[in-house]
Coordinates of C-alpha atoms in Angstrom, one line a residue:
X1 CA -2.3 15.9 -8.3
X2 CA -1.6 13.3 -5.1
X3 CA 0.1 9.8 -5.4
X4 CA -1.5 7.5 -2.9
X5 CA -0.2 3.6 -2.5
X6 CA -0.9 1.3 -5.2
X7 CA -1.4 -2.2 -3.4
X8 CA 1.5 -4.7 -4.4
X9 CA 0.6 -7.3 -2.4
X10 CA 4.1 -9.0 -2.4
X11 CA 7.1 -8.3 -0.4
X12 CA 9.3 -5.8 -2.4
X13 CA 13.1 -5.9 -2.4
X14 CA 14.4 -2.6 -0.2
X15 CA 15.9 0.2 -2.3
X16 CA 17.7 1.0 0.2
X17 CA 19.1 -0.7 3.8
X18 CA 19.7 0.5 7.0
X19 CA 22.7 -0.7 8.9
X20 CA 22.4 -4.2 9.6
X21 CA 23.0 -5.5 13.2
X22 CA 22.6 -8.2 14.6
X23 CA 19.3 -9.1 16.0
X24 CA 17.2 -11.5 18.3
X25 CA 15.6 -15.1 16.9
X26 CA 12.4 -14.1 15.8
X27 CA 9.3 -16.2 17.0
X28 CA 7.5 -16.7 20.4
X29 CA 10.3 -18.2 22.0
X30 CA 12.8 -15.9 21.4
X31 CA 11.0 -13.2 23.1
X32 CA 11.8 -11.3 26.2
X33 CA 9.3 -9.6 28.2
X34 CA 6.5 -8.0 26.6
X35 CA 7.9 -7.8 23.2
X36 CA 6.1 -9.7 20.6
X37 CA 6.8 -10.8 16.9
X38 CA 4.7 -9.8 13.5
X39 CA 5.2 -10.4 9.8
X40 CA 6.7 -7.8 8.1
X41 CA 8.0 -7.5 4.4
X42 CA 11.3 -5.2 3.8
X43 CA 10.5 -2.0 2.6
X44 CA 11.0 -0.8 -1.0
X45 CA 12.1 2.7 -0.2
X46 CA 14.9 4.5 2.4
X47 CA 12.2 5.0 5.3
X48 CA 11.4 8.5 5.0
X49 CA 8.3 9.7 5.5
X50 CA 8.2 11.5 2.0
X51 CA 9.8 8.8 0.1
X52 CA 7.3 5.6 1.2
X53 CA 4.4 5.0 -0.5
X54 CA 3.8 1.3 0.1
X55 CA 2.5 -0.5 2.9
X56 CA 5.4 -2.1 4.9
X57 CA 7.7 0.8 5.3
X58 CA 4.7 2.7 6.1
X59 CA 3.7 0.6 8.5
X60 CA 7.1 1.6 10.4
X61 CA 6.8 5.3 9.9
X62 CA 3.5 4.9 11.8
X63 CA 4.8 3.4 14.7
X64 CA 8.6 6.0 14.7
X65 CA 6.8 9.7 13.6
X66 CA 3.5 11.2 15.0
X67 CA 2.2 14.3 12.7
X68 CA -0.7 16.9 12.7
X69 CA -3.4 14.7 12.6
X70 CA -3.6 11.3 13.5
X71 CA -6.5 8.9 12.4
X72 CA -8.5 7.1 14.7
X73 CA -7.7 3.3 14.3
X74 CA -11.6 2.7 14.7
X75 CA -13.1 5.2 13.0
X76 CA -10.7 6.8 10.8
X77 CA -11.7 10.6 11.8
X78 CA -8.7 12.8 11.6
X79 CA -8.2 13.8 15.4
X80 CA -5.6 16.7 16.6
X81 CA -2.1 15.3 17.1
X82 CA 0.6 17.7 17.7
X83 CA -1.5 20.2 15.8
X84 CA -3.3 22.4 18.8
X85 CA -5.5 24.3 16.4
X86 CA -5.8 24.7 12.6
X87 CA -7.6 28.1 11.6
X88 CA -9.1 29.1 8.1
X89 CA -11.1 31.4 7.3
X90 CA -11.1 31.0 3.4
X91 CA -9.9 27.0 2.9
X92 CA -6.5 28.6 1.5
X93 CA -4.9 30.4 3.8
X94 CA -3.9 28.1 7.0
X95 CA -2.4 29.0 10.2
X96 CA -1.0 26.0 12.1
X97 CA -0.3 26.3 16.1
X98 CA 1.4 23.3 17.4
X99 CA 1.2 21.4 21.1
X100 CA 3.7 22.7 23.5
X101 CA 6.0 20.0 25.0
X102 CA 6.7 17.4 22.1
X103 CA 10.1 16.1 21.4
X104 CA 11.8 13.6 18.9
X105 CA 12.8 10.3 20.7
X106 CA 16.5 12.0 20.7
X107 CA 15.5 14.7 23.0
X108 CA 15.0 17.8 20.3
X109 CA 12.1 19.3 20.3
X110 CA 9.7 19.5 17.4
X111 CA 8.7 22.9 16.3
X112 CA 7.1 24.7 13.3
X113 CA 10.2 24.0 11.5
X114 CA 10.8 20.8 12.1
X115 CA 7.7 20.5 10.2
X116 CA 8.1 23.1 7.4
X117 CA 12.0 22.2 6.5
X118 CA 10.5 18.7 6.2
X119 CA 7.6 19.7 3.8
X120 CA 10.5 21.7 1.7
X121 CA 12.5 18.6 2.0
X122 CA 9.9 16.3 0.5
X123 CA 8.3 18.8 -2.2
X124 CA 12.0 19.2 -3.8
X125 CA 12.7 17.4 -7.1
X126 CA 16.3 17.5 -6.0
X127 CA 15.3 15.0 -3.6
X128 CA 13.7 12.9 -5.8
X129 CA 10.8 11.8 -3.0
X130 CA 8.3 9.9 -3.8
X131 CA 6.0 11.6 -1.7
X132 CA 6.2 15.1 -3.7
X133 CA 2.9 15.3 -5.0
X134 CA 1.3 15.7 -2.1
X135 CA 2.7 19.2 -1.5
X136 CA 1.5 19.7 -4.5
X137 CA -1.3 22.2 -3.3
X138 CA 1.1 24.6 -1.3
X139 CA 1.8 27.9 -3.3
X140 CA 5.2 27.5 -5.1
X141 CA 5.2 23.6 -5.5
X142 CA 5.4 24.5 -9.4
X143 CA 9.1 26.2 -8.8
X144 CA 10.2 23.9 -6.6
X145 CA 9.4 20.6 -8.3
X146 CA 8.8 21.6 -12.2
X147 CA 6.9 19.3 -14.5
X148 CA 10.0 19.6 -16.6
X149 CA 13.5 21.6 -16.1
X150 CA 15.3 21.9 -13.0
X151 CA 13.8 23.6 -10.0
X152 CA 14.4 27.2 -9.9
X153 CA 13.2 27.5 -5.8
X154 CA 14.4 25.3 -2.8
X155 CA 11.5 26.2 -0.6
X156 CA 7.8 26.3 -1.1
X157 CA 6.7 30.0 -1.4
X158 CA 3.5 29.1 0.8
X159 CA 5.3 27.9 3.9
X160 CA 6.0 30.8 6.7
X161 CA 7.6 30.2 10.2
X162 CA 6.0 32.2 12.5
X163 CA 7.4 30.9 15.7
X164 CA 8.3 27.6 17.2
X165 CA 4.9 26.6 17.6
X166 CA 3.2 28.4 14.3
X167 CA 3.6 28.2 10.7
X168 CA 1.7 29.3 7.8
X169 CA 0.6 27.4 4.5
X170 CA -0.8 29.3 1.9
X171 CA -2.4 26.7 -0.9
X172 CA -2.4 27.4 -4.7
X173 CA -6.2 26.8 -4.6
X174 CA -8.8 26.3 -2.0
X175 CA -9.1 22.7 -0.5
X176 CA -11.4 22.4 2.0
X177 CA -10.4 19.2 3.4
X178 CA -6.5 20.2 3.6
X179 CA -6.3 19.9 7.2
X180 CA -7.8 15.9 7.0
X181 CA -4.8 15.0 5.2
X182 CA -1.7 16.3 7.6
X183 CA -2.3 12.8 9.0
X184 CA -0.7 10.9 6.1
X185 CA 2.8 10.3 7.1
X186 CA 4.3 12.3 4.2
X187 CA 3.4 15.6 6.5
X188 CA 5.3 14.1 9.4
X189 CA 8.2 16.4 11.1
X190 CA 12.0 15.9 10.7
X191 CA 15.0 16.4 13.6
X192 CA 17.8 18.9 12.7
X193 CA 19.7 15.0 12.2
X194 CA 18.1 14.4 9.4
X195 CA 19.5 17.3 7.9
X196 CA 23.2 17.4 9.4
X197 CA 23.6 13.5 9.1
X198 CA 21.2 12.7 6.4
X199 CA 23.2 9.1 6.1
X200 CA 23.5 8.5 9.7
X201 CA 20.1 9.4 10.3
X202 CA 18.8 6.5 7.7
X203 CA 20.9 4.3 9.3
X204 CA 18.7 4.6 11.9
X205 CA 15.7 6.9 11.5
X206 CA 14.9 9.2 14.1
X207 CA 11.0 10.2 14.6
X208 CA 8.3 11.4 17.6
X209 CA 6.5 8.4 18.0
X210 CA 5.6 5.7 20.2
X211 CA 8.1 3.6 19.0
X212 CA 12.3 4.1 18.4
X213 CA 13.7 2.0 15.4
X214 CA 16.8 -0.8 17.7
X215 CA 17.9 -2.7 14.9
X216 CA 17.5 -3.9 11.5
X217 CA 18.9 -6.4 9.1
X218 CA 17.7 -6.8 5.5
X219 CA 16.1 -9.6 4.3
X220 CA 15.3 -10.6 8.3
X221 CA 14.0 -8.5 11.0
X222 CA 13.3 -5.0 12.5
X223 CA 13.5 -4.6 15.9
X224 CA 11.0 -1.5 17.6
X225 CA 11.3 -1.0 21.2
X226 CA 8.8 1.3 23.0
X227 CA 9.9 4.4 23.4
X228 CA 9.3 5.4 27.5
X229 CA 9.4 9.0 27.3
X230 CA 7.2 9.7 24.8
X231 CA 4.3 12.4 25.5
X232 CA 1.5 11.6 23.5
X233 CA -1.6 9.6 24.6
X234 CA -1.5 6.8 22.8
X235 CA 1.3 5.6 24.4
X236 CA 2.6 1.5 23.8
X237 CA 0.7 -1.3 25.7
X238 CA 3.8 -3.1 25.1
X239 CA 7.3 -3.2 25.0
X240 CA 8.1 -3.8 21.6
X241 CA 7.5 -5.6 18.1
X242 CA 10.0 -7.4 16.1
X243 CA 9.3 -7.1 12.3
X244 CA 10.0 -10.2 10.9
X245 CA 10.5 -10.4 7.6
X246 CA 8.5 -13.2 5.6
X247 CA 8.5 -13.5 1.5
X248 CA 5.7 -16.0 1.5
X249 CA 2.6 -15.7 3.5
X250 CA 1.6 -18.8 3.9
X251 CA 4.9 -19.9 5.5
X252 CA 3.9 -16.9 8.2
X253 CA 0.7 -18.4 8.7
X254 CA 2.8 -21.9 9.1
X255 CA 4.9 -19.9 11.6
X256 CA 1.9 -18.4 13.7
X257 CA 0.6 -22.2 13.7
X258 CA 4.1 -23.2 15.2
X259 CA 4.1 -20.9 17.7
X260 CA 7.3 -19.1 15.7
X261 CA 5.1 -16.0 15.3
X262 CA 2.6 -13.9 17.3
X263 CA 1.1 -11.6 14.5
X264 CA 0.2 -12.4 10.9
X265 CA -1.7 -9.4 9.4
X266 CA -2.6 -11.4 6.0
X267 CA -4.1 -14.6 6.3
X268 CA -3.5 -15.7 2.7
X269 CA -6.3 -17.3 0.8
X270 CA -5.7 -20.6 0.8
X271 CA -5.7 -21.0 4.2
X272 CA -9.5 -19.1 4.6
X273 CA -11.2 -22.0 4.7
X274 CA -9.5 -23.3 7.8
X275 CA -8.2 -19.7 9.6
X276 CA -11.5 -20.0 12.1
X277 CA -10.7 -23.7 13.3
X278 CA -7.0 -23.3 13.4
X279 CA -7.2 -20.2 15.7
X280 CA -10.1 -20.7 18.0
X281 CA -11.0 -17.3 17.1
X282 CA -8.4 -15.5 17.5
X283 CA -9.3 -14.1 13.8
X284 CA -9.8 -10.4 12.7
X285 CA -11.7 -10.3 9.3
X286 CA -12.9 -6.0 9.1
X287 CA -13.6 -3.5 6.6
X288 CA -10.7 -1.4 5.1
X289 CA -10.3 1.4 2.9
X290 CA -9.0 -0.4 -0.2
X291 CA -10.6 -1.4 -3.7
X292 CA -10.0 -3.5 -6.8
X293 CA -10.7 -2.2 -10.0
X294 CA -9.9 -2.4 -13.5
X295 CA -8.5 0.3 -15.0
X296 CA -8.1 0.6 -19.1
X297 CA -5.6 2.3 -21.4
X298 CA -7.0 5.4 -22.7
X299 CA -4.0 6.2 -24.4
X300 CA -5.0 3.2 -27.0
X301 CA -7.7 4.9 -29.3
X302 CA -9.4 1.3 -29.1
X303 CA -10.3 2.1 -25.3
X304 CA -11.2 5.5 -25.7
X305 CA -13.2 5.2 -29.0
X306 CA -17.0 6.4 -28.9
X307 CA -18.8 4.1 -27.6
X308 CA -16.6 2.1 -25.5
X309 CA -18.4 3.2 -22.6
X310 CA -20.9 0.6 -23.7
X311 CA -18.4 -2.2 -23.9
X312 CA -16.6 -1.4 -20.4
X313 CA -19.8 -1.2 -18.9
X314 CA -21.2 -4.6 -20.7
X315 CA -17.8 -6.4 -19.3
X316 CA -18.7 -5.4 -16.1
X317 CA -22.2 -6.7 -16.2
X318 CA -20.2 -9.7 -17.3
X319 CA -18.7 -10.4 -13.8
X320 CA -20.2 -12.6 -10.9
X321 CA -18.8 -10.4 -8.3
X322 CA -20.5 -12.3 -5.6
X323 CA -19.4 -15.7 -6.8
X324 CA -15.8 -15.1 -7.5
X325 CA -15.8 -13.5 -3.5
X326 CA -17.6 -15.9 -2.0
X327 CA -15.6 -18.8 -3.8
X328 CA -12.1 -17.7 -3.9
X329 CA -11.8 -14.7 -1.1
X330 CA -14.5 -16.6 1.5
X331 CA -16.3 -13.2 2.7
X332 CA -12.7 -11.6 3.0
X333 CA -14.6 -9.2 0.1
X334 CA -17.3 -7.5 -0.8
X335 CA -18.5 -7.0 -4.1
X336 CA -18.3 -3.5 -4.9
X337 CA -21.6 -1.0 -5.4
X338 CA -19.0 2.1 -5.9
X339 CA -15.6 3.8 -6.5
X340 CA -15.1 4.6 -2.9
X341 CA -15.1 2.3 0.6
X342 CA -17.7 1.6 3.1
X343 CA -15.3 2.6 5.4
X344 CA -15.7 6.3 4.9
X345 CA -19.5 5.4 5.6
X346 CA -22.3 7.4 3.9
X347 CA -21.4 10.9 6.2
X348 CA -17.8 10.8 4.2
X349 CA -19.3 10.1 0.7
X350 CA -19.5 6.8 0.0
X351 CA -22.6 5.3 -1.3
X352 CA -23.5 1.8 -1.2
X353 CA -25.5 1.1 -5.1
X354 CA -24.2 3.6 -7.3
X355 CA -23.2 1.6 -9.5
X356 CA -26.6 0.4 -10.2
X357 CA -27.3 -1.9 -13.0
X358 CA -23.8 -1.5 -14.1
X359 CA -22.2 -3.7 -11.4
X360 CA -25.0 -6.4 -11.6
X361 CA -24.2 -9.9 -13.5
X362 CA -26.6 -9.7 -16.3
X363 CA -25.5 -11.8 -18.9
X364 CA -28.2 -11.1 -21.6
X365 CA -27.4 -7.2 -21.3
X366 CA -23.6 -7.5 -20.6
X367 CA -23.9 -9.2 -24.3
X368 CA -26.1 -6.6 -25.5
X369 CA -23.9 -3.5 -24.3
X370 CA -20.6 -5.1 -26.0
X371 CA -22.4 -5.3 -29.7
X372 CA -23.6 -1.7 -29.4
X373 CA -20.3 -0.4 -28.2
X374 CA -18.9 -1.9 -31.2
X375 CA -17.6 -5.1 -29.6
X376 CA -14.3 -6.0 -28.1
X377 CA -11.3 -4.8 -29.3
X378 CA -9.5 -7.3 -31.1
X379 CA -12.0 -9.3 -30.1
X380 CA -10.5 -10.6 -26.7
X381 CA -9.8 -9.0 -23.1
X382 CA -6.5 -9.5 -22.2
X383 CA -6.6 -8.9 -18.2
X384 CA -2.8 -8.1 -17.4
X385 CA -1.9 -8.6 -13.7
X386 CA 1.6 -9.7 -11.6
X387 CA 1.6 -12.7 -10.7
X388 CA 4.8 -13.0 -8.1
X389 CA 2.3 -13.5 -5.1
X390 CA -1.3 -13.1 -3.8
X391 CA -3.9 -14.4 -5.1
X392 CA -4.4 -12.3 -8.4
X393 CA -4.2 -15.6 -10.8
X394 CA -7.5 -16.8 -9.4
X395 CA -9.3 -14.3 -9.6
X396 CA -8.3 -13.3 -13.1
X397 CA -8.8 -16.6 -14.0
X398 CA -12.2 -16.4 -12.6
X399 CA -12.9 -12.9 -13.8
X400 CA -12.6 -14.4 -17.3
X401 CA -14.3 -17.5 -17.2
X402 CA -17.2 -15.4 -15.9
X403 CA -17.0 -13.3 -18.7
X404 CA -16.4 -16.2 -21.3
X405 CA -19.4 -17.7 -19.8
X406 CA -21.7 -14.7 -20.2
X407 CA -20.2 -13.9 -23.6
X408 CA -21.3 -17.7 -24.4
X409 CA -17.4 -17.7 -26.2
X410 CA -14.9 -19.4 -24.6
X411 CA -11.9 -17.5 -25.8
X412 CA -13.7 -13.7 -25.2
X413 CA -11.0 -13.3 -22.1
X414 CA -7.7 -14.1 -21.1
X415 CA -5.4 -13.5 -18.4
X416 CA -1.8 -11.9 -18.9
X417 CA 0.6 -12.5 -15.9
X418 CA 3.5 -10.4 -15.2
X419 CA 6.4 -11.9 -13.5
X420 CA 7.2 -9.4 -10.8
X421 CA 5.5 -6.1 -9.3
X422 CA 8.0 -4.2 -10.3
X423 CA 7.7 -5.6 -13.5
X424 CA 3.8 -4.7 -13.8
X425 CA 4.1 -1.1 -12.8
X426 CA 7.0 -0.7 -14.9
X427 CA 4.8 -1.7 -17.8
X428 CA 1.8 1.0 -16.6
X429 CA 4.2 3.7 -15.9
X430 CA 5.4 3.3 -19.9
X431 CA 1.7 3.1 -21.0
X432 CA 2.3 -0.1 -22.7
X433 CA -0.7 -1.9 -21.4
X434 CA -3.3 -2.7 -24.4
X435 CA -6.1 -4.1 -22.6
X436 CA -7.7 -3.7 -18.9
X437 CA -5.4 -4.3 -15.7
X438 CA -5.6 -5.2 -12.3
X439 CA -5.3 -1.9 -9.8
X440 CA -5.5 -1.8 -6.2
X441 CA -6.0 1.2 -3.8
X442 CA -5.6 1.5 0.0
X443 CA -6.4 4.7 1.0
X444 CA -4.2 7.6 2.7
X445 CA -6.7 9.4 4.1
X446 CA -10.2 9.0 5.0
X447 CA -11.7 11.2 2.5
X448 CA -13.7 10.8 -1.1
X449 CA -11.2 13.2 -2.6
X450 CA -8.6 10.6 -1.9
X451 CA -10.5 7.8 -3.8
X452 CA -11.3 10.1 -6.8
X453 CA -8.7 12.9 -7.7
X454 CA -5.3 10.6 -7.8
X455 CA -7.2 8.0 -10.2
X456 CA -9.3 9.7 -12.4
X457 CA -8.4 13.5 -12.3
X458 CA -6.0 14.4 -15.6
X459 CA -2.9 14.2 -15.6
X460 CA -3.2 12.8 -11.5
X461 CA -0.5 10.9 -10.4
X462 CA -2.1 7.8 -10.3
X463 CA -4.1 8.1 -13.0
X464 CA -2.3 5.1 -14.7
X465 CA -4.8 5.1 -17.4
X466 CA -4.7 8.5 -18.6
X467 CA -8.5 9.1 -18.4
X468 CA -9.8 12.6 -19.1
X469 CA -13.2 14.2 -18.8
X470 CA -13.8 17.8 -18.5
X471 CA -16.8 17.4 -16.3
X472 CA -15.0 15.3 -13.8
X473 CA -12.5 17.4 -13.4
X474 CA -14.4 20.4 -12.9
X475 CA -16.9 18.6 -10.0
X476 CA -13.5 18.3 -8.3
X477 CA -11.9 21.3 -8.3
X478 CA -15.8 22.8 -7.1
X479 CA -15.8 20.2 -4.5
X480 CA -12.0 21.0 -3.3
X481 CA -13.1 24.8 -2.9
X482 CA -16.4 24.0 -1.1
X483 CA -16.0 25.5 2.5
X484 CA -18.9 23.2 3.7
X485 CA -17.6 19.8 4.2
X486 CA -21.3 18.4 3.3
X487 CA -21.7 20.3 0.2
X488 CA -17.5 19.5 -0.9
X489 CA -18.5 15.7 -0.3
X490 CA -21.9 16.2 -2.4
X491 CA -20.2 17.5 -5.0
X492 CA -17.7 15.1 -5.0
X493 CA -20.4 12.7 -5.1
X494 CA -21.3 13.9 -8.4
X495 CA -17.9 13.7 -9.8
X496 CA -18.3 10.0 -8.8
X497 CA -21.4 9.8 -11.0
X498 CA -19.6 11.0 -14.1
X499 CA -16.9 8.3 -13.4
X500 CA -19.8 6.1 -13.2
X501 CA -22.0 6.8 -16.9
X502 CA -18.3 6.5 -18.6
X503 CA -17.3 3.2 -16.4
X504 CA -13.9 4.9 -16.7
X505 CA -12.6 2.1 -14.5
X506 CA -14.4 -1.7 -13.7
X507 CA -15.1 -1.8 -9.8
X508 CA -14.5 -5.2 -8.4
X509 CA -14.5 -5.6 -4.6
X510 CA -13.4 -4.2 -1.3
X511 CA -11.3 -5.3 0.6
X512 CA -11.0 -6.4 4.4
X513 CA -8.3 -6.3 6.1
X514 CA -7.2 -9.8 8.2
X515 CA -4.8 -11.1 11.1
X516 CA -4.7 -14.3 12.8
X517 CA -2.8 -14.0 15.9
X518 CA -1.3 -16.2 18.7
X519 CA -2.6 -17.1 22.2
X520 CA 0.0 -14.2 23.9
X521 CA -1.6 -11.5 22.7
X522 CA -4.3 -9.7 23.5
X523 CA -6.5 -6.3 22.1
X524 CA -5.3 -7.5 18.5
X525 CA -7.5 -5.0 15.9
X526 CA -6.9 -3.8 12.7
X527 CA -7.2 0.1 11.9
X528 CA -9.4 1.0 8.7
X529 CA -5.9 1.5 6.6
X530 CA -5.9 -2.6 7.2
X531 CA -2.6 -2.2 9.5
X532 CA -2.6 -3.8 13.3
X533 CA -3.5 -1.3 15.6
X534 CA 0.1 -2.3 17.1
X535 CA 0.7 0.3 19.9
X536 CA -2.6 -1.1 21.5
X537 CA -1.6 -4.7 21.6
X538 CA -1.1 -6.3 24.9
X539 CA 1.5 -9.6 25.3
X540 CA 0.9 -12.2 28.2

């Protein structure tokens, strides 16, 4: 039903550019007061907060738009934004009352409509946003993006102006947890100048938060200045960031080193084993809400077979999770126990050790599992993965010599690089994979829904595998209705179990997010999404 962001790890090129103008050097000694430099790659998408799903052009839309909710950069609790209340009395039905006294950075004011002509706006296959799905649960979603045909409404049935500072959304099914995600960026409010200049208005994008977009050019740098009459709290601690762009992150880190650079927000891995010396501890290394799995290909019969449970679940009792992090990644992961993150902590649903057995590297039952499942089809893992950038070649590699190793056959696994991302989820989106393959997920909300339903509900967006069970999907739906937040995240909870006994996907490790960062800055943090906390970052 929702799309969340698949993790490329490597700099995509932009789909489309704003104007280009000329900006400042980038690096430390090009800056002017306050203003401080950060990696950046260019964003793959026109930077519209229903068409980015990937995490550099979100990482601008965070810092330009402000929405509903916004989610605590420590905790990840979705907290009241512009939303002044949020009643329910059915988890259907929701009436949406706004803060008086917000504005866009070019002096309109943001009101119920600003929100729901941008909901429309996003939800409309017209549009073509990549974003649609997640007004997917608003009544009318089904006439105004179609699984097939053209649309036969422009506006979503379940959307209702009331006033300036109310609107109504009427869901096509209960979901309990509705008002946690109005903090994804997808939900964030348009200006009338999006609508009456659509062109001029992506030339430079106009939004309601802390930040205003200066200048941009492709393939080098995007200038944010703070914006100084903007009402919320969280207000900037600085005066601005410049985006620069890097393709390689280890010629960032080289940058930072220089002094060339104040902010690198992924210390690659070769450079773990010296990141504490080099920076004198100026080093972030936290939790973040992202996982590695491996997902199969249901749609071949030789995945989805009886018995194959057996043979997924012996492949994962094949894999030294704790060597391969502690040798390649150096503590920057965590081998996984579940499907979920430690950081929605046990209160949100996750739960360290489900996985049991299952996840453990047990050699002599990993071998035992695989015969009884009927043995590997074709009689060799092929991992597929991209291999433009990160780090995914190692660990592949390692992945399979740990399963060669417990398999006591030499040739039981293989890995299958892909030139280019784009490339890779071309392949996935055609279902032309034939084995297992790498998949990454950062979260967009703090929720267990968000972690479950995209990936493993049928026909979800993200399921990229095409996995189906009955069961599952039922657990979700009970858990979306569920009024009580404990008993919706119990339930859930239990859907989680059934993609445990099937293994429908291999978990791996999670992720933690990491920034090294010069001697300028202070108050440098990294927010459970993995992004720098940048509004709160001080320079001097």
């Amino acid at each position: 039903m929702r799309r969340a962001r698949h993790l490329a790890w490597a700099t995509l090129p932009a789909a489309a550019v704003l104007a280009a103008a000329s900006c400042g050097g980038s690096g430390t000694g090009a800056q002017r007061g306050s203003v401080f430099s950060a990696s950046w790659g260019d964003p793959q998408n026109p930077l519209e907060p229903a068409n980015t799903n990937e995490v550099q052009g979100g990482k601008v839309l965070d810092l330009i738009f402000r929405g509903l909710k916004r989610y605590d950069p420590r905790t990840g609790r979705a907290m009241d934004m512009l939303a002044e209340k949020i009643d329910t009395t059915d988890s259907r039905n929701f009436r949406i009352t706004l803060r008086d006294g917000w504005t866009f950075s070019n002096g309109e004011k943001v009101t119920a409509r600003s929100f729901v002509d941008a909901w429309n706006y996003g939800a409309s296959l017209r549009n073509n946003q990549k974003n649609a799905y997640f007004f997917g649960y608003i009544d009318g979603y089904d006439r105004v993006h179609p699984d097939s045909g053209a649309q036969s409404a422009d506006t979503l049935s379940g959307l209702r102006v009331v006033d300036d500072r109310t609107f109504t959304v009427r869901l096509n099914q209960k979901f309990s947890s509705f008002p946690d995600t109005l903090g994804y960026v997808a939900f964030a409010p348009l200006p009338r100048a999006f609508f009456t200049d659509h062109a001029a208005w992506l030339a430079r994008p106009v939004g309601n938060g802390p930040y205003r977009i200066d200048t941009y050019t492709r393939g080098f740098q995007l200038s944010l200045k703070k914006w100084d009459a903007y009402p919320g709290a969280d207000k900037a601690r600085n005066d601005g960031v410049n985006l620069t762009v890097y393709t390689d992150n280890n010629t960032a880190y080289t940058d930072l080193l220089a002094g060339n650079l104040d902010l690198v927000d992924d210390v690659p891995a070769a450079q773990l084993k010296n990141v504490r010396s080099d920076l004198e501890g100026r080093y972030i290394n936290s939790p973040a809400g992202i996982i590695q799995t491996l997902a199969f290909p249901y749609y071949d019969k030789n995945w989805s077979r009886p018995g194959a449970e057996k043979v997924r679940t012996g492949l994962s009792m094949a894999i030294n999770r704790r060597q391969i992090t502690e040798t390649i990644f150096r503590n920057t992961r965590t081998p996984a126990t579940d499907w979920t993150s430690p950081v929605l902590g046990a209160e949100g649903g996750h739960q360290a050790g489900l996985c049991g057995r299952a996840c453990d590297y047990d050699p002599a039952q990993a071998r035992k599992l695989i015969q009884e499942g009927g043995g590997i089809p074709g009689g060799q893992v092929t991992i597929t993965y991209n291999a433009d950038t990160g780090s995914h070649r190692e660990w592949v590699d390692a992945v399979c010599n740990s399963i060669n190793n417990a398999l006591g056959n030499d040739r039981a696994c293989i890995g299958s690089p892909v030139g280019t991302f784009a490339d890779f989820r071309d392949r996935i989106g055609r279902h032309r994979m034939t084995g297992p393959f790498r998949s990454g997920w950062q979260m967009d909300y703090p929720l267990i829904q968000n972690f479950l339903q995209p990936l493993y509900y049928t026909g979800a967006s993200s399921n990229d595998g095409k996995w189906s069970n009955k069961d599952f999907d039922r657990l979700v739906d009970r858990a979306n209705a569920e009024t009580d937040t404990r008993r919706s995240i119990a339930t859930f909870q239990q859907a989680e179990r059934v993609v445990r006994d099937n293994m429908a996907a291999i978990p791996l490790w999670y992720q933690n997010g990491s920034a090294g960062y010069s001697q300028r800055l202070s108050d440098v943090a990294l927010n459970p999404f993995s992004v720098p906390v940048y509004n709160e970052i001080k320079v001097g």
